[in-house]
Tab-separated table of C-alpha atoms in Angstrom:
chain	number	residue	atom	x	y	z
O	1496	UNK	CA	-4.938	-3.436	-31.056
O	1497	UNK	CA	-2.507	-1.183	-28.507
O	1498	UNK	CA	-3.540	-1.664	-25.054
O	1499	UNK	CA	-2.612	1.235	-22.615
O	1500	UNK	CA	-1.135	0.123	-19.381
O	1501	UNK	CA	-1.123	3.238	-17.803
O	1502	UNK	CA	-2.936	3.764	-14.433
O	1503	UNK	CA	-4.270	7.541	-13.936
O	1504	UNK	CA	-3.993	8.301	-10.233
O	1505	UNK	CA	-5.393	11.408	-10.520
O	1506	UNK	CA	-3.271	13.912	-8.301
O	1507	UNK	CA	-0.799	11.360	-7.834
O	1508	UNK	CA	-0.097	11.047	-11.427
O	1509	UNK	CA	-0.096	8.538	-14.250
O	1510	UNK	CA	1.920	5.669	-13.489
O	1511	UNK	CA	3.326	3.455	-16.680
O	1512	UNK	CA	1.330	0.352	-15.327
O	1513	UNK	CA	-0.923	-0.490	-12.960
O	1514	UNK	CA	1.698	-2.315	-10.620
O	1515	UNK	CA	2.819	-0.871	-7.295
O	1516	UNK	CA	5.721	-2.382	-5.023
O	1517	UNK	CA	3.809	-2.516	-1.395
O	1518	UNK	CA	5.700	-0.854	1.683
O	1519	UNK	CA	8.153	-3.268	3.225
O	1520	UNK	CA	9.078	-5.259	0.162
O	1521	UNK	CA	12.289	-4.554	-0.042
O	1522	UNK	CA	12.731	-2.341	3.375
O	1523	UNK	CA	15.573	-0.060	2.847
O	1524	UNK	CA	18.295	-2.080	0.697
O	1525	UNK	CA	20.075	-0.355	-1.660
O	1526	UNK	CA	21.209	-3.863	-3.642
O	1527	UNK	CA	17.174	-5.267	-3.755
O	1528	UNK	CA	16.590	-1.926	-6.052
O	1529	UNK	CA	18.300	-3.819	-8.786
O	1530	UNK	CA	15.291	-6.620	-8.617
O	1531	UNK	CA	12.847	-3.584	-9.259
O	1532	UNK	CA	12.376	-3.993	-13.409
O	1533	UNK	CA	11.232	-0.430	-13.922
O	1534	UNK	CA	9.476	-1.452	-17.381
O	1535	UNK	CA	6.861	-3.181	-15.620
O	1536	UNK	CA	6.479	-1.433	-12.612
O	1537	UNK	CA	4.586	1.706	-11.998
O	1538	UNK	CA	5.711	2.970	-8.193
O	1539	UNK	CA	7.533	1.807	-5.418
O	1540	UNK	CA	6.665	2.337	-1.409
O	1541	UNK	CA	9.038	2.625	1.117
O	1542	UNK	CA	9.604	1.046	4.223
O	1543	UNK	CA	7.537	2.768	6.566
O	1544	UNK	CA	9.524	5.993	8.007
O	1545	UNK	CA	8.570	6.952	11.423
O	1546	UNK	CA	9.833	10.597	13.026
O	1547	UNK	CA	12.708	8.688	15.078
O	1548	UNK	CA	14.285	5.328	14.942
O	1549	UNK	CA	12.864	2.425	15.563
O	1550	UNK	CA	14.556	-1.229	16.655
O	1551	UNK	CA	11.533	-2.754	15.816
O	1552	UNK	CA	10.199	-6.061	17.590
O	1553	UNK	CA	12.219	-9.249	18.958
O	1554	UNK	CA	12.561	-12.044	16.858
O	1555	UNK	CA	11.637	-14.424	15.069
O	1556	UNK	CA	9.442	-11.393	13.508
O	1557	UNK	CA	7.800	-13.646	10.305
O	1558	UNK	CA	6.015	-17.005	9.807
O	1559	UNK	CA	4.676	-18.682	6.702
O	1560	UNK	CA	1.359	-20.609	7.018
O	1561	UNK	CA	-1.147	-21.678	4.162
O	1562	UNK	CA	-1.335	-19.351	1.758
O	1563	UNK	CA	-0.174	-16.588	4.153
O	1564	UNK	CA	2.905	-14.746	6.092
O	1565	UNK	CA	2.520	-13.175	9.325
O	1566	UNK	CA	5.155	-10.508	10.392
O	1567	UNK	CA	5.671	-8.450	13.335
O	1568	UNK	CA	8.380	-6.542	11.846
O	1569	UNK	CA	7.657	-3.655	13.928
O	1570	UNK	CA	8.065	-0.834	11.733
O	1571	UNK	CA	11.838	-1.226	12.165
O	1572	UNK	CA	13.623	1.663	10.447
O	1573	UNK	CA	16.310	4.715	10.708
O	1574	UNK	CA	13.903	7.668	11.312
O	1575	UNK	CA	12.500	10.515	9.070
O	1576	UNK	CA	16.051	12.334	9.542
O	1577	UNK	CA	18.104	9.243	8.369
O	1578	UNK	CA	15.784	8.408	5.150
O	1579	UNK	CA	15.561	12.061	3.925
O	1580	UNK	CA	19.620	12.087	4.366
O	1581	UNK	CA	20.079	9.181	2.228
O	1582	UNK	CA	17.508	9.711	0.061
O	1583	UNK	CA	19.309	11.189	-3.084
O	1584	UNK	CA	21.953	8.122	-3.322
O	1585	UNK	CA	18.823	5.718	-2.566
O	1586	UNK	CA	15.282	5.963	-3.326
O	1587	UNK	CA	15.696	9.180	-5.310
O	1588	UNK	CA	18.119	7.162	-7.690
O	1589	UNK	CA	15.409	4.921	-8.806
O	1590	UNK	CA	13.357	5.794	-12.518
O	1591	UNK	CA	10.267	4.761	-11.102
O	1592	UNK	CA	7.670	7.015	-8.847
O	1593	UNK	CA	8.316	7.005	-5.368
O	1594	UNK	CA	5.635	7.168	-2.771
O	1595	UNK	CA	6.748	7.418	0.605
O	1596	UNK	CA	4.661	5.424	3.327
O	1597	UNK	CA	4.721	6.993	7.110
O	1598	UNK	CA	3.348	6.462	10.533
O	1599	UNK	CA	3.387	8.531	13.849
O	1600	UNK	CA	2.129	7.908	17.500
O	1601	UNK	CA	0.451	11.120	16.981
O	1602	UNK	CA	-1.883	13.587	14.333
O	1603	UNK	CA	0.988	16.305	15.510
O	1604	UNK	CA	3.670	13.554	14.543
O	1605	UNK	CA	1.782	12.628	11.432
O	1606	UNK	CA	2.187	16.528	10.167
O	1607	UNK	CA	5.638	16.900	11.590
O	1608	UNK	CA	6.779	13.811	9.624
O	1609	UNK	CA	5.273	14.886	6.340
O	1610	UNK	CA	6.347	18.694	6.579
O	1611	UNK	CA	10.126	17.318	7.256
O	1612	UNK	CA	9.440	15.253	4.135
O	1613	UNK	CA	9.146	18.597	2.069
O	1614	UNK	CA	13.358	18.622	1.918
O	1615	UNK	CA	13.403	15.562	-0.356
O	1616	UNK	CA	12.709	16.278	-4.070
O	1617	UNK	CA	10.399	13.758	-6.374
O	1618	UNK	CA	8.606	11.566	-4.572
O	1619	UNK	CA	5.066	10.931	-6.021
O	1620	UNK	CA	2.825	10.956	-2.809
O	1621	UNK	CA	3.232	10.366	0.759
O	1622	UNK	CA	1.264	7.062	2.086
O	1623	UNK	CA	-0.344	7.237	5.832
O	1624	UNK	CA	0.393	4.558	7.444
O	1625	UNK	CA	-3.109	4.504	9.477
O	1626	UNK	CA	-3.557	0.664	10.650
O	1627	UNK	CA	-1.416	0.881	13.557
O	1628	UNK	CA	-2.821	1.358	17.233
O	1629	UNK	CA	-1.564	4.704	17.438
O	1630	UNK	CA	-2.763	7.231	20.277
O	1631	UNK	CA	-3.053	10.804	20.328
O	1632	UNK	CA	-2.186	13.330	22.922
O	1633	UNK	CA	-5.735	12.339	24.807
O	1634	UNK	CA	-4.464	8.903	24.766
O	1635	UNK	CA	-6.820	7.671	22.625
O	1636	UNK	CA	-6.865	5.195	19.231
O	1637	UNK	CA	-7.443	7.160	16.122
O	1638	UNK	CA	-6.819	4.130	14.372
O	1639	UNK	CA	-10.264	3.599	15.095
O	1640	UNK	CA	-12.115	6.419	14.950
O	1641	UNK	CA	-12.995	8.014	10.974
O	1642	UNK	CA	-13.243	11.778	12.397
O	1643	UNK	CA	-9.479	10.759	13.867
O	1644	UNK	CA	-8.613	9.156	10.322
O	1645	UNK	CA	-9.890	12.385	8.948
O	1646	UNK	CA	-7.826	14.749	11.513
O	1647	UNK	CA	-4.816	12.917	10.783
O	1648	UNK	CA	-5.120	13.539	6.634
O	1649	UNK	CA	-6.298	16.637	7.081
O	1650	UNK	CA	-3.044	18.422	9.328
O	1651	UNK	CA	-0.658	16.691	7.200
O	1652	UNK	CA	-2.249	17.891	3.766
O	1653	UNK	CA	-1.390	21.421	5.597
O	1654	UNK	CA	2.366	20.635	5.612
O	1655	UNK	CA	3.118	18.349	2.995
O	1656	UNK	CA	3.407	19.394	-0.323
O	1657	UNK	CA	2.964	16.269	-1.611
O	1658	UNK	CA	-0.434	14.377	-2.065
O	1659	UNK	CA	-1.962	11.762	0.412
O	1660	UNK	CA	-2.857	8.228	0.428
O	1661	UNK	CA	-4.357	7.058	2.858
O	1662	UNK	CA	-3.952	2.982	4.332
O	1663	UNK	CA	-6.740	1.456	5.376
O	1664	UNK	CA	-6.677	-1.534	7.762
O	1665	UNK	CA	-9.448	-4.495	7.058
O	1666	UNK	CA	-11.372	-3.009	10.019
O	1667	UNK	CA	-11.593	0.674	8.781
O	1668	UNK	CA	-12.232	-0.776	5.131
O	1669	UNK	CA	-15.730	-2.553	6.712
O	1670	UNK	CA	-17.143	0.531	7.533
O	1671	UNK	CA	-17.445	3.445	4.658
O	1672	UNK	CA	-16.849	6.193	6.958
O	1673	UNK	CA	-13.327	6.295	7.413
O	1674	UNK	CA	-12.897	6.337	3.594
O	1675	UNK	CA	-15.121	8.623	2.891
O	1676	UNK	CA	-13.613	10.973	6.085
O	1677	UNK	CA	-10.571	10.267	4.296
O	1678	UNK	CA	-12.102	11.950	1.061
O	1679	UNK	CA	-13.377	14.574	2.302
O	1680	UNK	CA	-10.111	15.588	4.813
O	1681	UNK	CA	-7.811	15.969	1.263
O	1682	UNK	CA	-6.576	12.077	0.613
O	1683	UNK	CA	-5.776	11.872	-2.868
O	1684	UNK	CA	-6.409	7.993	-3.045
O	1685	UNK	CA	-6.786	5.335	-0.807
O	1686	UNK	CA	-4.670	1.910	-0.280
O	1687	UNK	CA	-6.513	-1.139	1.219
O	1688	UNK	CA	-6.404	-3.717	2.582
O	1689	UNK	CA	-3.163	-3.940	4.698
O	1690	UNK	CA	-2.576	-7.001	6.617
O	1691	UNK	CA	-4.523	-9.284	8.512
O	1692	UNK	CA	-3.900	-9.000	12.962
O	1693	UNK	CA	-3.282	-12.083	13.099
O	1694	UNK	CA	-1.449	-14.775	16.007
O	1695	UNK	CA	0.219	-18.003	16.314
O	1696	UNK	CA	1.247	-19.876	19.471
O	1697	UNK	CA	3.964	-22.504	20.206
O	1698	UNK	CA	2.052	-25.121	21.954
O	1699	UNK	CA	5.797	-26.839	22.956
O	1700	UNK	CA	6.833	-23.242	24.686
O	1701	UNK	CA	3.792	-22.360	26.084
O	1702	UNK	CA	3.886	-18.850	24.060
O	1703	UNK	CA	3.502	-16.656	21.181
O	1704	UNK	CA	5.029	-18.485	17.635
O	1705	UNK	CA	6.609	-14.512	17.065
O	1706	UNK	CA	8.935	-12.495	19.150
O	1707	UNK	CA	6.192	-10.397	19.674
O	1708	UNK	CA	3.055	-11.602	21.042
O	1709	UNK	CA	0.726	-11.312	16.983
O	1710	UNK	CA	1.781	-9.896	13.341
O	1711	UNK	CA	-0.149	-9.148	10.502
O	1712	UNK	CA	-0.990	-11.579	7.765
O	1713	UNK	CA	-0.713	-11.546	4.584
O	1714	UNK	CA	-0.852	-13.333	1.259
O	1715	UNK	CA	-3.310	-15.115	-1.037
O	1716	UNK	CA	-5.207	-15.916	2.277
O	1717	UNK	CA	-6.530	-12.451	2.303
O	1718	UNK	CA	-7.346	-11.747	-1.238
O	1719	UNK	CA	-11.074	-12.452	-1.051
O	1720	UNK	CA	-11.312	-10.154	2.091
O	1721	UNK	CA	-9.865	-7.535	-0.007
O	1722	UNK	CA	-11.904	-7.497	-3.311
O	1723	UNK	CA	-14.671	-7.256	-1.261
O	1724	UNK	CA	-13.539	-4.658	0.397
O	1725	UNK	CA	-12.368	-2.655	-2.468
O	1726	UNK	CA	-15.800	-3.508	-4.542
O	1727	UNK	CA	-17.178	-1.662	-1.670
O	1728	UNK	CA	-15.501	1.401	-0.603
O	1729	UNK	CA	-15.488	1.894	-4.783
O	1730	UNK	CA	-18.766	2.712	-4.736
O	1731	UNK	CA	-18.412	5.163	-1.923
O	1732	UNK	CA	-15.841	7.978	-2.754
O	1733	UNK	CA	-14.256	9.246	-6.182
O	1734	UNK	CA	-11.121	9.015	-5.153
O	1735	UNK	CA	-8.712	6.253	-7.047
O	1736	UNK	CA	-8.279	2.849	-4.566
O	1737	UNK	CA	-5.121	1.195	-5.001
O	1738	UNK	CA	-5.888	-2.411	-3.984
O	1739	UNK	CA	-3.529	-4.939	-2.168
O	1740	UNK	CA	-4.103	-8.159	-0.408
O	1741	UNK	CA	-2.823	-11.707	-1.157
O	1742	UNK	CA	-2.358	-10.256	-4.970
O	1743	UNK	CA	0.070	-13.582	-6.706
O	1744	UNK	CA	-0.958	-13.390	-10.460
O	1745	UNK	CA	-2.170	-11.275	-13.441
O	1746	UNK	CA	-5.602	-13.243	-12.575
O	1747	UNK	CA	-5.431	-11.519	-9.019
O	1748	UNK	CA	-4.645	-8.402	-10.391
O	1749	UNK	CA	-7.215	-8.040	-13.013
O	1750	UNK	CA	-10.384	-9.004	-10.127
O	1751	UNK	CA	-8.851	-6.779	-8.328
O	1752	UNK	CA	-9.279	-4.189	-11.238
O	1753	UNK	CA	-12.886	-5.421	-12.078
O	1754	UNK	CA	-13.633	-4.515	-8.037
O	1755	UNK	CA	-12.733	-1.066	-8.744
O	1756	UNK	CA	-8.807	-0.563	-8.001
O	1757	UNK	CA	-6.854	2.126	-9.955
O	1758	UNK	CA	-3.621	0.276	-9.202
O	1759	UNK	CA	-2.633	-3.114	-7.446
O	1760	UNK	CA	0.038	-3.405	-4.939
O	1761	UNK	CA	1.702	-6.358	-4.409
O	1762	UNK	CA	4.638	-7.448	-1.134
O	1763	UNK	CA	4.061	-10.768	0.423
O	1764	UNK	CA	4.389	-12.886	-3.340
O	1765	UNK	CA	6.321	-10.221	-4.587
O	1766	UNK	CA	9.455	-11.976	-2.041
O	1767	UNK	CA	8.267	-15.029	-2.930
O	1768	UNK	CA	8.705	-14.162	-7.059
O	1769	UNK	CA	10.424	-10.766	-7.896
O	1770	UNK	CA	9.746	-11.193	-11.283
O	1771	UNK	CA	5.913	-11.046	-10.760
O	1772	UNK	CA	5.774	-7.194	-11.684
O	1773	UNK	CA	6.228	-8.417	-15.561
O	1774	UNK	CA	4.158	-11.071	-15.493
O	1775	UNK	CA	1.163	-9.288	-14.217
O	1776	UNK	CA	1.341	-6.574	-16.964
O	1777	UNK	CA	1.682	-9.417	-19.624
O	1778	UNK	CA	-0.806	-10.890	-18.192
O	1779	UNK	CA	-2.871	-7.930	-18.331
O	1780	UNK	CA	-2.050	-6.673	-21.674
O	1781	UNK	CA	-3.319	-10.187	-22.987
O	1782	UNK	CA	-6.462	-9.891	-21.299
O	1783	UNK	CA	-7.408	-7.087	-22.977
O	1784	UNK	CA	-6.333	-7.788	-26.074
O	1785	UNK	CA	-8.694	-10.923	-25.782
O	1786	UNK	CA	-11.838	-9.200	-24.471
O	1787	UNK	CA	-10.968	-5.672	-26.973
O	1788	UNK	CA	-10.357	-3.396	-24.072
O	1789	UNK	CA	-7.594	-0.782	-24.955
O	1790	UNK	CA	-7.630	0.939	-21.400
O	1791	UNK	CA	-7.236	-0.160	-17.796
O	1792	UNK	CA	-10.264	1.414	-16.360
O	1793	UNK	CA	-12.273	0.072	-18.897
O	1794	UNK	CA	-12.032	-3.124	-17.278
O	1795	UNK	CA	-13.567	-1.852	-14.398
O	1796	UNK	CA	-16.678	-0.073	-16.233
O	1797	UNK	CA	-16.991	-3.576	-18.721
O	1798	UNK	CA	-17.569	-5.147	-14.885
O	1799	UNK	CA	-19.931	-2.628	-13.764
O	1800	UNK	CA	-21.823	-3.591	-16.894
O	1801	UNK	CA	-22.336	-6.499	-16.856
O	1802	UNK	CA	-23.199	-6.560	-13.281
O	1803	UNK	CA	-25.520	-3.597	-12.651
């Protein structure tokens, strides 16, 4: 029986498997792109590009704990001028789709960002970075707020002649409406959950563990947090979820699938094991084989059988 691996994305694309690289994985190194195994894997995120450069926060900037990683990283890159400049010799070198993940202080910077973006040639999508505690020019959160969410998709999918995904945090992924504004303001898929806030303190030094005072966590900790999650917002908009948190095996992958995920995207175990990409797909592959399944989605609607 010949399983096909291929995820459909719908504006996006078809991707050869159902494995994305998470933003942040491998930042922006040139010499990690030889670790990416294009056979196995379907797309690859960047390190989130902001409109100027960032120094990002003080160190130490990650911690392991059970199960889990917290960072504080601090979106720590070159600027939107920098990564479109290099982008040919770098990222646009790769054989594998190539969705750009971004984040502003600002809707306005949000659309500027993704209309500057229009000067590099084949990326697959552009990913909004929408977790962080961003403000807008009345000083207040969108982050937190779906009509915001919504605003933010919305002027970008005026300038950008790419298609939008748009990140969801844990706390906009509890509440339907900001994937649903998402939806309806142009996003052509959705990527949830990203990480965890999270904090650690140094009982010996009186203070935070991290240079900065809490992270984001991440890792199999999460992973129940986020099937839920995705089971969830699946049943809420048409739009294809591409579902990360704490994923560390084909097992992972494939619940994550039965919840209702288009596409898995893996970063914290994907450090920890760069070789995971393959062994997910095998993994996969077998599983259908076993239960007579010849396409990925069917995996999801065999679930929704046997469970409605």
């Amino acid at each position: 029986m010949k399983c096909d691996l291929r995820a459909d994305l719908g504006r996006i694309g078809i991707l050869r498997t159902p494995v994305i690289i998470s933003s942040g994985t491998f930042g922006l190194s040139k010499p990690y792109f030889d670790l990416l195994e294009s056979e196995y894997v379907g797309a690859v995120v960047t390190k989130t590009i902001t409109l100027n450069p960032k120094t990002g926060n003080a160190q130490p900037r990650i911690l392991e704990g059970p199960s889990s990683m917290i960072n504080s990283i601090g979106l720590e890159n070159p600027g939107v001028l920098s990564f479109i400049k290099d982008y040919r010799n770098g990222y646009g070198k790769l054989e594998i789709p190539v969705i750009v993940s971004i984040s502003g202080n600002s809707v306005s910077e949000f659309a500027e960002i993704a209309d500057r973006l229009n000067d590099i040639d084949g990326a697959a999508a552009i990913e909004l970075n929408l977790s962080c505690p961003n403000v807008d020019s009345e000083g207040l959160s969108f982050g937190s707020s779906a009509e915001r969410i919504g605003n933010v998709i919305s002027e970008c999918s005026k300038t950008s002649k790419y298609p939008l995904i748009a990140k969801l945090s844990p706390f906009q992924s509890i509440d339907a409406s900001f994937a649903r504004s998402a939806e309806m303001a142009g996003a052509s898929a959705i990527s949830l959950i990203n990480t965890v806030p999270s904090m650690k303190i140094d009982i010996n030094r009186f203070r935070s563990a991290l240079g900065a005072l809490s992270g984001g966590m991440s890792g199999p900790a999460i992973k129940p947090i986020a099937i839920k999650m995705i089971y969830e917002i699946s049943r809420e908009v048409t739009v294809p979820l591409i579902g990360m948190g704490g994923i560390s095996s084909g097992e992972d992958a494939v619940e994550f699938i039965m919840a209702g995920a288009g596409a898995i995207s893996i970063g914290t175990m994907n450090m920890v094991n760069p070789g995971l990409p393959k062994s997910i797909v095998e993994f996969i592959e077998t599983f259908m084989r076993i239960h007579s399944l010849s396409r990925i989605h069917e995996i999801t609607q065999r679930f929704i059988q046997r469970n409605s």
